[in-house]
Coordinates of C-alpha atoms in Angstrom, one line a residue:
Chain A
X117 CA -24.6 8.3 -40.4
X118 CA -26.8 11.3 -39.9
X119 CA -25.4 14.2 -37.8
X120 CA -28.0 13.7 -35.1
X121 CA -26.4 10.5 -34.0
X122 CA -23.1 12.2 -33.4
X123 CA -24.9 14.9 -31.4
X124 CA -26.9 12.3 -29.4
X125 CA -23.8 10.4 -28.5
X126 CA -21.9 13.5 -27.7
X127 CA -24.6 14.7 -25.3
X128 CA -24.9 11.3 -23.7
X129 CA -21.1 11.2 -23.3
X130 CA -21.0 14.7 -21.7
X131 CA -23.8 13.8 -19.2
X132 CA -21.9 10.6 -18.2
X133 CA -18.8 12.8 -18.1
X134 CA -20.4 15.0 -15.4
X135 CA -20.8 12.0 -13.2
X136 CA -17.2 11.0 -13.9
X137 CA -16.3 14.6 -13.0
X138 CA -17.9 14.3 -9.6
X139 CA -16.1 11.0 -9.0
X140 CA -12.8 12.7 -10.0
X141 CA -13.6 15.7 -7.9
X142 CA -13.4 13.5 -4.8
X143 CA -9.9 12.3 -5.8
X144 CA -8.9 15.8 -6.6
X145 CA -10.0 17.2 -3.2
X146 CA -8.2 14.4 -1.4
X147 CA -5.0 14.9 -3.3
X148 CA -5.2 18.7 -3.3
X149 CA -5.4 18.8 0.5
X150 CA -3.8 15.7 2.0
X151 CA -1.3 15.2 -0.9
X152 CA -2.2 11.5 -0.8
X153 CA -3.1 9.6 -3.9
X154 CA -6.2 7.7 -3.1
X155 CA -5.5 4.5 -5.0
X156 CA -8.7 3.0 -3.6
X157 CA -10.9 5.6 -5.2
X158 CA -12.8 3.5 -7.7
X159 CA -13.1 0.8 -5.1
X160 CA -14.9 3.2 -2.8
X161 CA -17.2 4.1 -5.7
X162 CA -18.1 0.4 -6.2
X163 CA -18.9 0.2 -2.4
X164 CA -21.3 3.1 -3.0
X165 CA -22.8 1.3 -6.0
X166 CA -23.3 -1.9 -4.1
X167 CA -25.0 -0.1 -1.2
X168 CA -27.4 1.5 -3.8
X169 CA -28.1 -2.0 -5.3
X170 CA -28.7 -3.6 -1.9
X171 CA -31.1 -0.8 -0.9
X172 CA -32.9 -0.9 -4.2
X173 CA -33.5 -4.6 -4.2
X174 CA -34.6 -4.6 -0.5
X175 CA -36.8 -1.4 -0.4
X176 CA -37.2 -0.4 -4.0
X177 CA -35.7 3.0 -3.1
X178 CA -34.3 4.9 -6.0
X179 CA -30.5 5.4 -6.0
X180 CA -30.9 9.1 -6.7
X181 CA -33.1 9.5 -3.6
X182 CA -30.7 7.4 -1.6
X183 CA -27.7 9.4 -2.8
X184 CA -27.5 11.5 0.4
X185 CA -27.5 8.5 2.9
X186 CA -25.0 6.7 0.7
X187 CA -22.7 9.7 0.6
X188 CA -23.1 9.9 4.4
X189 CA -22.1 6.3 4.8
X190 CA -19.0 6.8 2.6
X191 CA -18.2 10.0 4.5
X192 CA -18.0 8.1 7.8
X193 CA -16.0 5.3 6.1
X194 CA -13.6 7.8 4.6
X195 CA -13.2 9.7 7.8
X196 CA -12.5 6.6 9.8
X197 CA -10.0 5.4 7.1
X198 CA -8.0 8.6 7.2
X199 CA -8.2 9.0 11.0
X200 CA -7.1 5.4 11.7
X201 CA -4.8 4.2 8.8
X202 CA -3.7 7.1 6.6
X203 CA -3.0 9.9 9.1
X204 CA 0.1 8.0 10.5
X205 CA 1.4 7.9 6.9
X206 CA 1.3 11.6 6.2
X207 CA 5.1 12.0 6.5
X208 CA 6.1 8.7 5.1
X209 CA 7.7 8.5 1.6
X210 CA 5.4 8.7 -1.4
X211 CA 5.7 5.0 -2.4
X212 CA 5.0 3.9 1.1
X213 CA 1.6 5.8 1.1
X214 CA 0.9 4.4 -2.3
X215 CA 1.4 0.8 -1.1
X216 CA -0.8 1.4 1.9
X217 CA -3.7 2.4 -0.4
X218 CA -2.9 -0.4 -2.9
X219 CA -3.3 -2.8 0.1
X220 CA -6.6 -1.1 1.1
X221 CA -7.9 -1.2 -2.5
X222 CA -6.9 -4.9 -2.8
X223 CA -8.9 -5.8 0.3
X224 CA -11.9 -3.7 -0.8
X225 CA -12.2 -5.3 -4.2
X226 CA -12.0 -8.8 -2.9
X227 CA -14.2 -8.3 0.1
X228 CA -16.9 -7.1 -2.4
X229 CA -16.1 -10.2 -4.6
X230 CA -16.6 -12.5 -1.6
X231 CA -19.9 -10.8 -0.6
X232 CA -21.5 -10.2 -4.0
X233 CA -19.7 -12.6 -6.4
X234 CA -18.3 -11.8 -9.8
X235 CA -21.5 -11.3 -11.7
X236 CA -22.7 -7.9 -12.9
X237 CA -25.5 -6.3 -11.0
X238 CA -27.7 -3.4 -11.8
X239 CA -30.9 -1.5 -10.9
X240 CA -34.0 -1.4 -13.0
X241 CA -35.8 1.9 -12.4
X242 CA -39.2 2.8 -13.8
X243 CA -37.7 5.5 -15.9
X244 CA -34.8 3.4 -17.2
X245 CA -36.1 3.6 -20.8
X246 CA -37.5 7.1 -20.8
X247 CA -36.0 9.7 -22.9
X248 CA -36.5 13.4 -23.7
X249 CA -37.1 14.6 -27.3
X250 CA -35.3 17.9 -27.9
X251 CA -35.9 18.8 -31.5
X252 CA -34.3 16.1 -33.5
X253 CA -32.3 14.8 -30.5
X254 CA -33.1 12.0 -28.2
X255 CA -31.7 12.4 -24.7
X256 CA -31.7 9.5 -22.3
X257 CA -33.7 10.5 -19.2
X258 CA -31.5 8.5 -16.7
X259 CA -28.4 10.3 -17.9
X260 CA -30.1 13.7 -17.6
X261 CA -31.1 13.0 -14.0
X262 CA -27.6 11.5 -13.1
X263 CA -25.8 14.4 -14.8
X264 CA -28.1 17.0 -13.1
X265 CA -27.5 15.4 -9.7
X266 CA -23.7 15.5 -10.4
X267 CA -23.8 19.2 -11.2
X268 CA -25.9 19.9 -8.0
X269 CA -23.5 18.0 -5.7
X270 CA -20.5 19.7 -7.3
X271 CA -22.1 23.1 -6.8
X272 CA -22.8 22.3 -3.1
X273 CA -19.1 21.3 -2.8
X274 CA -17.8 24.5 -4.4
X275 CA -20.0 26.5 -2.1
X276 CA -18.8 24.5 0.9
X277 CA -15.2 25.2 0.2
X278 CA -15.8 28.9 -0.6
X279 CA -18.2 30.0 2.1
X280 CA -18.1 27.8 5.2
X281 CA -15.5 28.1 7.9
X282 CA -14.5 24.4 7.8
X283 CA -14.2 24.6 4.0
X284 CA -11.9 27.6 4.3
X285 CA -9.9 25.9 7.0
X286 CA -9.4 22.9 4.8
X287 CA -8.2 25.1 1.9
X288 CA -5.8 26.7 4.4
X289 CA -4.3 23.3 5.2
X290 CA -3.9 22.7 1.5
X291 CA -2.3 26.0 0.8
X292 CA 0.2 26.0 3.7
X293 CA 0.5 23.0 6.0
X294 CA 2.8 24.6 8.5
X295 CA 0.9 27.8 8.5
X296 CA -2.3 25.9 9.3
X297 CA -0.6 24.2 12.2
X298 CA 0.7 27.6 13.4
X299 CA -2.7 29.3 13.5
X300 CA -3.9 26.3 15.5
X301 CA -6.0 24.3 13.1
X302 CA -6.5 20.7 14.0
X303 CA -4.9 19.5 10.7
X304 CA -5.4 15.8 11.4
X305 CA -9.1 16.2 12.0
X306 CA -9.4 18.4 8.9
X307 CA -7.6 15.8 6.9
X308 CA -10.0 13.1 8.1
X309 CA -12.9 15.5 7.2
X310 CA -11.4 16.0 3.7
X311 CA -11.0 12.3 3.1
X312 CA -14.6 11.9 4.2
X313 CA -15.8 14.6 1.8
X314 CA -13.8 13.0 -1.0
X315 CA -15.3 9.6 -0.2
X316 CA -18.8 11.1 0.0
X317 CA -18.3 12.6 -3.5
X318 CA -17.4 9.3 -4.9
X319 CA -20.2 7.6 -3.1
X320 CA -22.7 10.0 -4.5
X321 CA -21.1 9.5 -8.0
X322 CA -21.5 5.7 -7.5
X323 CA -25.2 6.1 -6.7
X324 CA -25.6 8.0 -10.0
X325 CA -23.4 5.7 -12.0
X326 CA -25.3 2.6 -10.9
X327 CA -28.2 3.9 -13.0
X328 CA -26.0 4.0 -16.1
X329 CA -23.7 1.0 -15.9
X330 CA -23.7 -2.5 -14.4
X331 CA -21.4 -3.0 -11.4
X332 CA -18.9 -5.8 -10.7
X333 CA -16.2 -5.8 -8.1
X334 CA -13.6 -5.6 -10.9
X335 CA -14.9 -2.2 -11.8
X336 CA -13.0 -0.7 -8.9
X337 CA -9.5 -0.7 -10.3
X338 CA -10.7 0.4 -13.7
X339 CA -12.5 3.4 -12.3
X340 CA -9.6 4.3 -10.0
X341 CA -7.5 4.5 -13.1
X342 CA -10.2 6.5 -14.9
X343 CA -10.4 8.9 -12.0
X344 CA -6.7 9.4 -12.1
X345 CA -6.8 10.0 -15.9
X346 CA -9.5 12.6 -15.4
X347 CA -7.8 14.4 -12.6
X348 CA -4.4 14.5 -14.3
X349 CA -6.0 15.7 -17.5
X350 CA -8.0 18.4 -15.7
X351 CA -5.1 19.4 -13.4
X352 CA -4.4 17.7 -10.1
X353 CA -5.8 19.7 -7.2
X354 CA -8.0 21.9 -9.4
X355 CA -11.8 21.4 -8.7
X356 CA -13.1 22.9 -12.0
X357 CA -10.4 21.0 -13.8
X358 CA -11.7 17.7 -12.4
X359 CA -15.2 18.4 -13.8
X360 CA -13.9 19.6 -17.1
X361 CA -11.6 16.5 -17.3
X362 CA -14.6 14.3 -16.6
X363 CA -16.6 15.9 -19.4
X364 CA -13.7 15.5 -21.8
X365 CA -13.2 11.8 -20.9
X366 CA -16.9 11.1 -21.1
X367 CA -17.1 12.8 -24.5
X368 CA -13.9 11.0 -25.8
X369 CA -15.2 7.6 -24.6
X370 CA -18.6 8.1 -26.2
X371 CA -17.1 9.2 -29.5
X372 CA -14.6 6.4 -29.5
X373 CA -17.4 3.9 -28.8
X374 CA -19.3 5.3 -31.8
X375 CA -16.5 5.6 -34.3
X376 CA -14.5 2.5 -33.3
X377 CA -15.6 -0.2 -31.0
X378 CA -17.0 0.4 -27.4
X379 CA -14.7 -2.2 -25.9
X380 CA -11.7 -0.2 -27.1
X381 CA -12.8 3.1 -25.7
X382 CA -10.6 3.1 -22.7
X383 CA -7.5 3.1 -25.0
X384 CA -8.4 6.6 -26.0
X385 CA -8.6 7.7 -22.4
X386 CA -5.1 6.2 -21.9
X387 CA -3.8 7.9 -25.0
X388 CA -5.2 11.2 -23.7
X389 CA -3.4 10.7 -20.4
X390 CA -0.1 10.1 -22.0
X391 CA -0.5 13.2 -24.2
X392 CA -1.4 15.3 -21.2
X393 CA 1.5 13.9 -19.0
X394 CA 4.0 14.7 -21.7
X395 CA 2.8 18.0 -23.1
X396 CA 0.9 19.7 -20.2
X397 CA 1.8 17.7 -17.1
X398 CA 0.1 20.3 -14.9
X399 CA -3.2 19.5 -16.6
X400 CA -5.6 21.7 -18.5
X401 CA -6.7 23.9 -15.5
X402 CA -3.7 23.2 -13.3
X403 CA -1.1 25.7 -12.2
X404 CA 2.6 25.0 -13.0
X405 CA 4.3 24.5 -9.7
X406 CA 8.0 23.9 -10.3
Chain B
X1136 CA 33.6 -11.4 -11.0
X1137 CA 33.4 -14.5 -8.7
X1138 CA 35.4 -12.6 -6.1
X1139 CA 33.0 -9.6 -6.3
X1140 CA 30.0 -12.0 -5.9
X1141 CA 31.2 -13.3 -2.5
X1142 CA 33.1 -10.3 -1.3
X1143 CA 32.1 -9.1 2.1
X1144 CA 29.5 -11.8 2.6
X1145 CA 29.7 -13.2 6.1
X1146 CA 30.6 -16.9 6.3
X1147 CA 27.3 -17.7 8.1
X1148 CA 25.4 -16.2 5.2
X1149 CA 27.4 -18.3 2.7
X1150 CA 26.7 -21.5 4.6
X1151 CA 23.0 -20.7 5.0
X1152 CA 22.7 -19.7 1.3
X1153 CA 24.4 -22.8 0.2
X1154 CA 22.2 -24.9 2.4
X1155 CA 19.0 -23.3 1.0
X1156 CA 20.3 -23.8 -2.6
X1157 CA 21.1 -27.4 -1.8
X1158 CA 17.6 -28.0 -0.4
X1159 CA 16.0 -26.3 -3.5
X1160 CA 18.1 -28.4 -5.9
X1161 CA 17.1 -31.6 -4.0
X1162 CA 13.5 -30.6 -3.6
X1163 CA 11.9 -32.4 -6.6
X1164 CA 13.1 -35.7 -5.2
X1165 CA 11.7 -35.0 -1.8
X1166 CA 8.2 -33.5 -2.4
X1167 CA 5.0 -34.5 -4.2
X1168 CA 3.7 -32.9 -7.4
X1169 CA 1.5 -30.4 -5.5
X1170 CA 4.3 -29.0 -3.4
X1171 CA 6.5 -28.9 -6.5
X1172 CA 4.0 -26.7 -8.2
X1173 CA 3.8 -24.5 -5.1
X1174 CA 7.6 -24.2 -5.2
X1175 CA 7.5 -23.3 -8.9
X1176 CA 5.0 -20.5 -8.1
X1177 CA 7.2 -19.3 -5.3
X1178 CA 10.3 -19.2 -7.5
X1179 CA 8.3 -17.5 -10.2
X1180 CA 7.4 -14.7 -7.8
X1181 CA 10.9 -14.6 -6.4
X1182 CA 12.2 -14.1 -10.0
X1183 CA 9.8 -11.5 -11.0
X1184 CA 10.2 -9.7 -7.7
X1185 CA 13.9 -9.6 -8.2
X1186 CA 13.4 -8.1 -11.7
X1187 CA 10.9 -5.5 -10.3
X1188 CA 13.2 -4.7 -7.5
X1189 CA 15.9 -3.4 -9.9
X1190 CA 13.6 -0.6 -10.8
X1191 CA 12.0 0.2 -7.5
X1192 CA 14.4 -1.1 -4.9
X1193 CA 17.7 -0.1 -6.6
X1194 CA 16.8 2.9 -8.9
X1195 CA 13.7 4.1 -7.0
X1196 CA 11.3 4.0 -9.9
X1197 CA 7.9 2.7 -8.8
X1198 CA 6.4 0.6 -11.6
X1199 CA 2.9 -0.7 -11.2
X1200 CA 2.7 -2.1 -14.7
X1201 CA 5.1 -5.0 -14.8
X1202 CA 2.4 -7.3 -16.1
X1203 CA 3.1 -5.5 -19.4
X1204 CA 6.5 -7.1 -19.8
X1205 CA 5.3 -10.5 -18.6
X1206 CA 2.6 -10.3 -21.2
X1207 CA 4.8 -9.2 -24.0
X1208 CA 7.3 -12.0 -23.3
X1209 CA 4.5 -14.5 -23.0
X1210 CA 2.6 -13.6 -26.1
X1211 CA 5.7 -13.1 -28.3
X1212 CA 7.2 -16.5 -27.6
X1213 CA 3.8 -18.3 -27.5
X1214 CA 2.8 -16.8 -30.9
X1215 CA 6.1 -17.7 -32.5
X1216 CA 5.8 -21.2 -31.2
X1217 CA 2.2 -21.8 -32.1
X1218 CA 2.2 -20.1 -35.5
X1219 CA 5.7 -21.0 -36.8
X1220 CA 6.9 -23.7 -34.5
X1221 CA 9.8 -21.6 -33.3
X1222 CA 11.4 -22.9 -30.1
X1223 CA 11.0 -20.5 -27.1
X1224 CA 14.8 -20.4 -26.8
X1225 CA 14.9 -18.7 -30.2
X1226 CA 11.6 -16.9 -29.4
X1227 CA 13.3 -15.0 -26.5
X1228 CA 15.5 -13.4 -29.0
X1229 CA 12.4 -11.6 -30.1
X1230 CA 10.6 -11.4 -26.8
X1231 CA 13.4 -9.7 -24.8
X1232 CA 13.9 -6.9 -27.4
X1233 CA 10.1 -6.3 -27.6
X1234 CA 9.8 -6.0 -23.9
X1235 CA 12.9 -3.8 -23.8
X1236 CA 11.4 -1.6 -26.4
X1237 CA 8.2 -1.3 -24.4
X1238 CA 10.2 -0.4 -21.3
X1239 CA 12.4 2.0 -23.2
X1240 CA 9.4 3.8 -24.6
X1241 CA 7.9 4.2 -21.1
X1242 CA 11.2 5.1 -19.6
X1243 CA 12.1 7.6 -22.3
X1244 CA 8.8 9.4 -22.2
X1245 CA 8.8 9.5 -18.4
X1246 CA 12.4 10.5 -17.8
X1247 CA 12.7 12.9 -20.7
X1248 CA 9.5 14.7 -19.8
X1249 CA 10.2 14.5 -16.0
X1250 CA 7.2 12.4 -15.1
X1251 CA 8.2 11.2 -11.7
X1252 CA 6.9 9.6 -8.5
X1253 CA 3.2 8.7 -8.5
X1254 CA 2.7 10.1 -12.0
X1255 CA 5.3 7.6 -13.2
X1256 CA 3.5 4.7 -11.5
X1257 CA 0.2 5.8 -13.1
X1258 CA 1.9 6.0 -16.5
X1259 CA 3.1 2.4 -16.1
X1260 CA -0.4 1.3 -15.2
X1261 CA -1.8 3.1 -18.2
X1262 CA 0.6 1.4 -20.6
X1263 CA -0.2 -2.1 -19.2
X1264 CA -3.9 -1.4 -19.4
X1265 CA -3.4 -0.1 -23.0
X1266 CA -1.8 -3.4 -23.9
X1267 CA -4.6 -5.3 -22.2
X1268 CA -7.2 -3.6 -24.3
X1269 CA -5.0 -3.8 -27.3
X1270 CA -4.4 -7.6 -27.0
X1271 CA -8.2 -8.0 -26.4
X1272 CA -8.6 -6.9 -30.0
X1273 CA -5.5 -8.6 -31.4
X1274 CA -7.1 -11.6 -33.2
X1275 CA -3.8 -13.1 -34.4
X1276 CA -3.2 -14.2 -30.8
X1277 CA -6.8 -15.0 -30.0
X1278 CA -8.0 -11.7 -28.8
X1279 CA -10.1 -11.7 -25.7
X1280 CA -11.0 -15.4 -26.1
X1281 CA -7.5 -16.4 -25.2
X1282 CA -4.4 -18.0 -26.8
X1283 CA -3.6 -21.7 -26.2
X1284 CA -0.5 -23.7 -26.5
X1285 CA -0.9 -27.4 -27.4
X1286 CA -1.0 -29.6 -24.4
X1287 CA -0.3 -33.3 -24.1
X1288 CA 0.7 -35.8 -21.5
X1289 CA 4.5 -35.9 -21.9
X1290 CA 6.5 -39.0 -21.0
X1291 CA 9.8 -37.2 -21.6
X1292 CA 10.6 -33.6 -21.1
X1293 CA 11.5 -31.7 -24.3
X1294 CA 13.7 -28.8 -23.0
X1295 CA 14.2 -27.4 -26.5
X1296 CA 10.4 -26.7 -26.9
X1297 CA 9.7 -26.4 -23.1
X1298 CA 7.1 -29.2 -23.3
X1299 CA 7.3 -31.6 -20.4
X1300 CA 6.9 -32.4 -16.7
X1301 CA 6.8 -30.0 -13.8
X1302 CA 10.4 -31.0 -12.8
X1303 CA 11.8 -29.5 -15.9
X1304 CA 9.9 -26.3 -15.3
X1305 CA 11.1 -26.3 -11.7
X1306 CA 14.8 -26.5 -12.6
X1307 CA 14.3 -23.9 -15.3
X1308 CA 12.7 -21.4 -12.9
X1309 CA 15.3 -22.2 -10.2
X1310 CA 18.1 -21.5 -12.6
X1311 CA 16.4 -18.2 -13.6
X1312 CA 16.0 -17.2 -10.0
X1313 CA 19.6 -18.0 -9.1
X1314 CA 20.7 -16.2 -12.2
X1315 CA 18.7 -13.1 -11.4
X1316 CA 20.0 -13.1 -7.8
X1317 CA 23.6 -13.3 -9.1
X1318 CA 23.1 -10.6 -11.6
X1319 CA 21.5 -8.3 -9.1
X1320 CA 24.3 -9.0 -6.6
X1321 CA 26.9 -8.1 -9.1
X1322 CA 25.1 -5.0 -10.3
X1323 CA 24.4 -3.8 -6.8
X1324 CA 28.0 -4.2 -5.5
X1325 CA 29.3 -2.7 -8.7
X1326 CA 29.7 0.9 -9.8
X1327 CA 26.2 1.0 -11.4
X1328 CA 24.6 -0.2 -8.1
X1329 CA 26.0 2.8 -6.3
X1330 CA 24.8 5.1 -9.0
X1331 CA 21.3 3.6 -8.7
X1332 CA 21.2 4.0 -4.9
X1333 CA 22.4 7.6 -5.3
X1334 CA 19.5 8.3 -7.7
X1335 CA 17.0 6.6 -5.4
X1336 CA 18.1 8.5 -2.4
X1337 CA 18.4 12.0 -4.0
X1338 CA 18.1 12.4 -7.7
X1339 CA 19.1 16.1 -7.7
X1340 CA 22.2 15.4 -5.7
X1341 CA 23.1 12.4 -7.9
X1342 CA 22.9 14.7 -11.0
X1343 CA 24.9 17.3 -9.2
X1344 CA 27.8 14.9 -8.6
X1345 CA 27.8 14.0 -12.3
X1346 CA 25.8 10.9 -12.6
X1347 CA 23.9 10.7 -15.9
X1348 CA 20.6 9.9 -14.1
X1349 CA 18.6 9.6 -17.4
X1350 CA 21.0 6.9 -18.6
X1351 CA 21.1 4.9 -15.4
X1352 CA 17.3 5.1 -14.9
X1353 CA 16.8 3.9 -18.5
X1354 CA 19.3 1.0 -17.9
X1355 CA 17.2 0.0 -14.8
X1356 CA 14.0 0.0 -16.7
X1357 CA 15.4 -1.9 -19.7
X1358 CA 17.1 -4.5 -17.6
X1359 CA 14.0 -5.0 -15.5
X1360 CA 11.7 -5.2 -18.5
X1361 CA 14.0 -7.7 -20.3
X1362 CA 14.3 -9.9 -17.2
X1363 CA 10.5 -9.8 -16.5
X1364 CA 9.8 -10.8 -20.1
X1365 CA 11.6 -14.1 -19.5
X1366 CA 9.2 -14.7 -16.6
X1367 CA 6.5 -14.2 -19.2
X1368 CA 8.0 -16.9 -21.4
X1369 CA 8.0 -19.2 -18.5
X1370 CA 4.4 -18.3 -17.7
X1371 CA 3.2 -19.0 -21.2
X1372 CA 4.8 -22.4 -21.5
X1373 CA 4.0 -23.5 -17.9
X1374 CA 0.4 -22.5 -17.9
X1375 CA -0.3 -23.1 -21.7
X1376 CA -3.0 -20.5 -21.9
X1377 CA -3.0 -16.7 -22.1
X1378 CA -5.9 -14.3 -21.7
X1379 CA -5.3 -10.5 -22.0
X1380 CA -7.7 -10.0 -19.1
X1381 CA -5.5 -12.1 -16.8
X1382 CA -2.0 -11.6 -18.1
X1383 CA -2.0 -7.8 -18.4
X1384 CA -4.4 -7.1 -15.6
X1385 CA -3.4 -4.6 -12.9
X1386 CA -3.9 -7.3 -10.2
X1387 CA -1.1 -9.3 -11.9
X1388 CA 1.2 -6.2 -11.7
X1389 CA 0.3 -5.9 -8.0
X1390 CA 0.9 -9.6 -7.3
X1391 CA 4.4 -9.2 -8.8
X1392 CA 5.4 -6.5 -6.4
X1393 CA 4.1 -8.1 -3.2
X1394 CA 7.0 -10.4 -2.7
X1395 CA 9.7 -7.8 -2.8
X1396 CA 7.7 -5.3 -0.7
X1397 CA 7.0 -7.9 2.0
X1398 CA 10.5 -9.3 1.8
X1399 CA 12.1 -5.9 1.8
X1400 CA 12.4 -3.4 -1.0
X1401 CA 16.0 -2.9 -2.2
X1402 CA 17.4 -6.0 -0.6
X1403 CA 18.7 -8.9 -2.6
X1404 CA 17.1 -11.6 -0.5
X1405 CA 13.9 -9.8 0.1
X1406 CA 12.1 -10.9 -3.0
X1407 CA 13.0 -14.6 -2.4
X1408 CA 11.9 -14.5 1.3
X1409 CA 8.8 -12.5 0.4
X1410 CA 7.8 -15.1 -2.2
X1411 CA 8.3 -17.9 0.2
X1412 CA 6.3 -16.2 2.9
X1413 CA 3.4 -15.0 0.8
X1414 CA 2.9 -18.0 -1.4
X1415 CA 3.6 -20.4 1.5
X1416 CA 1.1 -18.7 3.8
X1417 CA -1.6 -18.3 1.2
X1418 CA -1.3 -21.9 -0.1
X1419 CA -1.5 -23.3 3.5
X1420 CA -4.5 -21.0 4.2
X1421 CA -6.1 -22.2 1.0
X1422 CA -5.5 -25.9 2.0
X1423 CA -7.0 -25.3 5.4
X1424 CA -10.0 -23.5 4.0
X1425 CA -10.4 -26.3 1.4
X1426 CA -10.5 -28.8 4.2
X1427 CA -13.4 -27.0 5.8
X1428 CA -15.2 -26.9 2.4
X1429 CA -14.7 -23.2 1.9
X1430 CA -13.6 -22.3 -1.6
X1431 CA -14.5 -18.7 -2.3
X1432 CA -12.7 -16.6 -5.0
X1433 CA -11.1 -13.5 -3.5
X1434 CA -10.1 -14.9 -0.1
X1435 CA -6.5 -15.3 -1.2
X1436 CA -6.4 -11.7 -2.4
X1437 CA -7.9 -10.4 0.8
X1438 CA -5.1 -12.3 2.6
X1439 CA -2.5 -10.7 0.3
X1440 CA -4.0 -7.3 1.0
X1441 CA -3.8 -7.9 4.8
X1442 CA -0.2 -9.1 4.5
X1443 CA 0.7 -6.0 2.5
X1444 CA -1.1 -3.7 5.0
X1445 CA 0.7 -5.4 7.9
X1446 CA 4.1 -5.1 6.3
X1447 CA 3.6 -1.5 5.2
X1448 CA 2.4 -0.4 8.6
X1449 CA 4.6 -2.5 10.9
X1450 CA 7.7 -3.4 9.0
X1451 CA 8.2 -0.6 6.4
X1452 CA 11.6 -2.0 5.4
X1453 CA 10.2 -5.5 4.9
X1454 CA 10.7 -8.8 6.7
X1455 CA 14.2 -9.6 5.5
X1456 CA 16.2 -6.9 7.4
X1457 CA 14.6 -8.3 10.6
X1458 CA 15.3 -11.9 9.7
X1459 CA 18.9 -11.0 8.7
X1460 CA 19.4 -9.5 12.1
X1461 CA 17.9 -12.6 13.9
X1462 CA 20.1 -14.9 11.8
X1463 CA 23.1 -12.7 12.5
X1464 CA 23.8 -12.0 8.9
X1465 CA 23.8 -8.5 7.6
X1466 CA 22.9 -7.3 4.2
X1467 CA 23.5 -3.8 3.0
X1468 CA 20.6 -1.7 4.2
X1469 CA 17.9 -0.7 1.8

């Protein structure tokens, strides 16, 4: 095979990986602050994807344009979920929190299954088959737009956590829970905001990903696991780590699909997870805590 | 051994337990084929729940990948039977070691490299998913298009090859469930049970008082994996078809853990009660919906999810401790 094919596939994998990164960023933010593992993360993304599909088939509105309202819907959803169900579980044992989210995820997948049925759905945009020619390389236009949008949203999120008062308050909660309570921060509300922000991230990622892949309700659990793999690889709680992990997984999957068979690509992601858990459990960008 | 089994059990619990066992033994002569199948499913979940409970309920290790052991047991015996005509009773001599090796690899990696808590749960999911994708490409056992056991209408039950009527399968799974209950009871009231509970409650403290935590956690994983693989053997010969997408799927792993969670993690009777509650309720709901002409995939799972949500929020220790109090029989607290 000529070298361009490898480069083409690599670029395509990295662009998809940016969207994965945004998805994982949501999980990382939620874990980093609330210390709750959102086992319903992929399911929330499929909700975002289905909203995009419904809007597209009803009004022919492009998912990338609708990204902001979709993220807003998911934000409200995430906020409500944290404020109502998850906040009372903050001090429960780890496995108890995990079961709660397993239950929520189970309900989400199957409600989607009841509403939309098991068949794969997608959107057909006018630019679905466009591509850019960069020298000898052919780059898929859809993936460029999706990857660009993911970078933009991530940048906004970084700025939010660095420069706004609420963002700093949320980081304070993450750094020192008791300290945040002592200085009078409304931690429960900030937790709800954080979960909302994480949900908004994954909703936006869903709006982008729906351009690249078909959606079925069963996609939820698979992407929850993928998000975990990315976040653990990149370093749980590290925002740049999540993006980097996403790119790494996107690249690995694309290469595995080219060199072996596309249906076996997730095995490489699992292998990567096992290696990281064993040899660098804090992840690539994570800090060693113990 | 017999003494240890009944030691400290209130008389009322013995009577009630004996009554339940009597009803279960007599059940095939009292109910129709449909209800018998429901009872088989209930006992299947009671058995797998009991096996899972050894890891989570006793030793405190949350596994969300138990479908792996079911699948390894199912595929090993089914492949030996279909390709070489080996009886499942001989086949389990291969199935159990294979599942144990699978569990031992996960356990060794996790416990040696100190992968704990939620990370451990994710590691178990990853291994099950790895097996799912792997078996999808494993053409010797049919790959993703499935693996089938020969089916016929049997006039007599052939216990040696596990070919036959539901009644044979019913007594088989009943024996397995009772056996698992007895084993768990003996382990839990023995020395090793106390070691497990110590590890579950506070691993550092357990290590400090000299318990070899690695060894006893490994024992829990190995025992749980081996027992679960037997459920896989049952699954293969009862359903006669195996698809990696179904057998190894994460939703199977989650279904396996529902009964013990709803019944009560770490209790001996929790998995049994949970299986009766969950399957009983979901089957009656299915029957009612069917009467109204509603048959939508996913309704049962939403119901499972709501049950799980309810129990996790309202009864974090499960239904059994509450039932035990009402019946006036006390089991050791989880």
